[in-house]
Coordinates of C-alpha atoms in Angstrom, one line a residue:
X22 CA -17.1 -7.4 13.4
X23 CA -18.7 -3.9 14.0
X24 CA -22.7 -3.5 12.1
X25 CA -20.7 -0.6 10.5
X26 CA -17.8 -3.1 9.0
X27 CA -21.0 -5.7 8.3
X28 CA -22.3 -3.1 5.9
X29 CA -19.7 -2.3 4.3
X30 CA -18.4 -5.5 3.6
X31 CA -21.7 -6.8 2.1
X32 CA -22.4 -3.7 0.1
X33 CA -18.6 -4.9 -1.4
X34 CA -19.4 -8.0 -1.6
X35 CA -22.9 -6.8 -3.6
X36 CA -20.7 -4.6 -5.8
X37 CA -18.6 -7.9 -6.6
X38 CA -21.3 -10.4 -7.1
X39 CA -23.3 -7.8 -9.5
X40 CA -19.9 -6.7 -11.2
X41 CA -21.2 -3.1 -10.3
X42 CA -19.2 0.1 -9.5
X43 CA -19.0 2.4 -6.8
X44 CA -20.1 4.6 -9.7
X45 CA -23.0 2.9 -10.5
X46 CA -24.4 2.4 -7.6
X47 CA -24.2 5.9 -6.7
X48 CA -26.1 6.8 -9.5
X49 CA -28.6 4.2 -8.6
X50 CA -28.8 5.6 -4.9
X51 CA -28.8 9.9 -6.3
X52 CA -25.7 10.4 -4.5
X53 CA -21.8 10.9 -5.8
X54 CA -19.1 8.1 -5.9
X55 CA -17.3 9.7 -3.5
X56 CA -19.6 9.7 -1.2
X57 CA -19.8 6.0 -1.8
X58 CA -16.4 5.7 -1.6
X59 CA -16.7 7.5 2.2
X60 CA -18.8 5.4 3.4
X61 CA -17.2 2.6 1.9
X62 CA -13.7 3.7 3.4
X63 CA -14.9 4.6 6.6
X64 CA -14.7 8.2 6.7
X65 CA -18.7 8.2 6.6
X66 CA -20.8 5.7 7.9
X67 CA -24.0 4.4 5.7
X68 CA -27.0 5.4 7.5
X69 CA -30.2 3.5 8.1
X70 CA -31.7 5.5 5.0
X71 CA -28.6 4.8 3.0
X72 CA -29.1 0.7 3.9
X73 CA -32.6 0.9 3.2
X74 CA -31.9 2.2 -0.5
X75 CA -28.9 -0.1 -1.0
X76 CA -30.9 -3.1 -0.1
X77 CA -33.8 -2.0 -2.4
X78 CA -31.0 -1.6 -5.1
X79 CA -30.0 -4.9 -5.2
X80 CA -33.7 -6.5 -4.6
X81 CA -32.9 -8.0 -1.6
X82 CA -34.2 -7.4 2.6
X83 CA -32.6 -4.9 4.9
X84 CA -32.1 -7.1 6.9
X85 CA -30.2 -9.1 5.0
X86 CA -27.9 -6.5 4.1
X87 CA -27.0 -5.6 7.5
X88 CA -26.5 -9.7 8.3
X89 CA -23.1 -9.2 6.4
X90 CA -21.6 -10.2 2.9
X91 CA -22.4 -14.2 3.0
X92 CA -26.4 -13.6 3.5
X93 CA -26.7 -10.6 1.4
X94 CA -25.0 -11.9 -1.7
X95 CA -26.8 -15.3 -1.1
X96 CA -30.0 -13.3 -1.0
X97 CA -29.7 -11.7 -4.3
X98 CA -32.1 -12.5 -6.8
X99 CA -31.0 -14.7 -9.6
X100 CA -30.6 -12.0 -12.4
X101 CA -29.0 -9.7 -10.3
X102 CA -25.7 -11.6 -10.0
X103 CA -22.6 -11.6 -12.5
X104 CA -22.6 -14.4 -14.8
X105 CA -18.8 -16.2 -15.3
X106 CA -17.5 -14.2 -18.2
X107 CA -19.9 -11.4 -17.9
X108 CA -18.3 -7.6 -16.8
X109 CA -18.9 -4.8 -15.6
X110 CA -21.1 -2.5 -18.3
X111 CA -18.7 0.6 -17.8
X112 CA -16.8 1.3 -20.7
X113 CA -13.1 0.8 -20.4
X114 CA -10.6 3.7 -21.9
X115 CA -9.1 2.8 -24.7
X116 CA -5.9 2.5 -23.7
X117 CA -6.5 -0.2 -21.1
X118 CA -8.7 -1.6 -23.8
X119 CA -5.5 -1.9 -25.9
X120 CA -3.2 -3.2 -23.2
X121 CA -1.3 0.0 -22.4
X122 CA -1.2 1.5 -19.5

């Protein structure tokens, strides 16, 4: 596995075990979903600077982030992973809310 498909699978696996969106963690790192969602695709690669602010995000080392998925989720700090039960904060639309599509 490339260090570029490392990163992105542990800042997916980060989004997972938080119950965060690509949306909300580009608002956390100043920058636009779809630019998280390049860099999560592929089409862009995250960037020293970019690792640096993802790791600070989430509390846990550089390092750690760039170790892949398994360490950086196990590094996270207690409070910053999902609970069972617990979702996402976002609001859903009504309509999903309501069961129709």
């Amino acid at each position: 596995m490339s260090l570029d498909d490392r990163v992105r699978s542990a800042v997916a696996a980060l989004l997972h075990a938080t119950g965060e969106s690509q949306t909300d963690l580009a608002g956390a790192l100043g920058v636009s979903q779809a630019q998280v969602s390049r860099r999560q695709s592929g089409s862009a690669a995250w960037s020293l600077a970019d690792c640096d602010a993802v790791a600070a995000h989430y509390g846990i080392d550089a390092l750690d982030l760039l170790a892949g998925p398994t360490r950086a989720t196990e590094s996270l700090p207690g409070e910053g992973r999902r609970t069972p039960g617990r979702h996402a904060t976002t609001a859903r639309p009504a309509a999903v809310q309501d069961g129709r599509s």
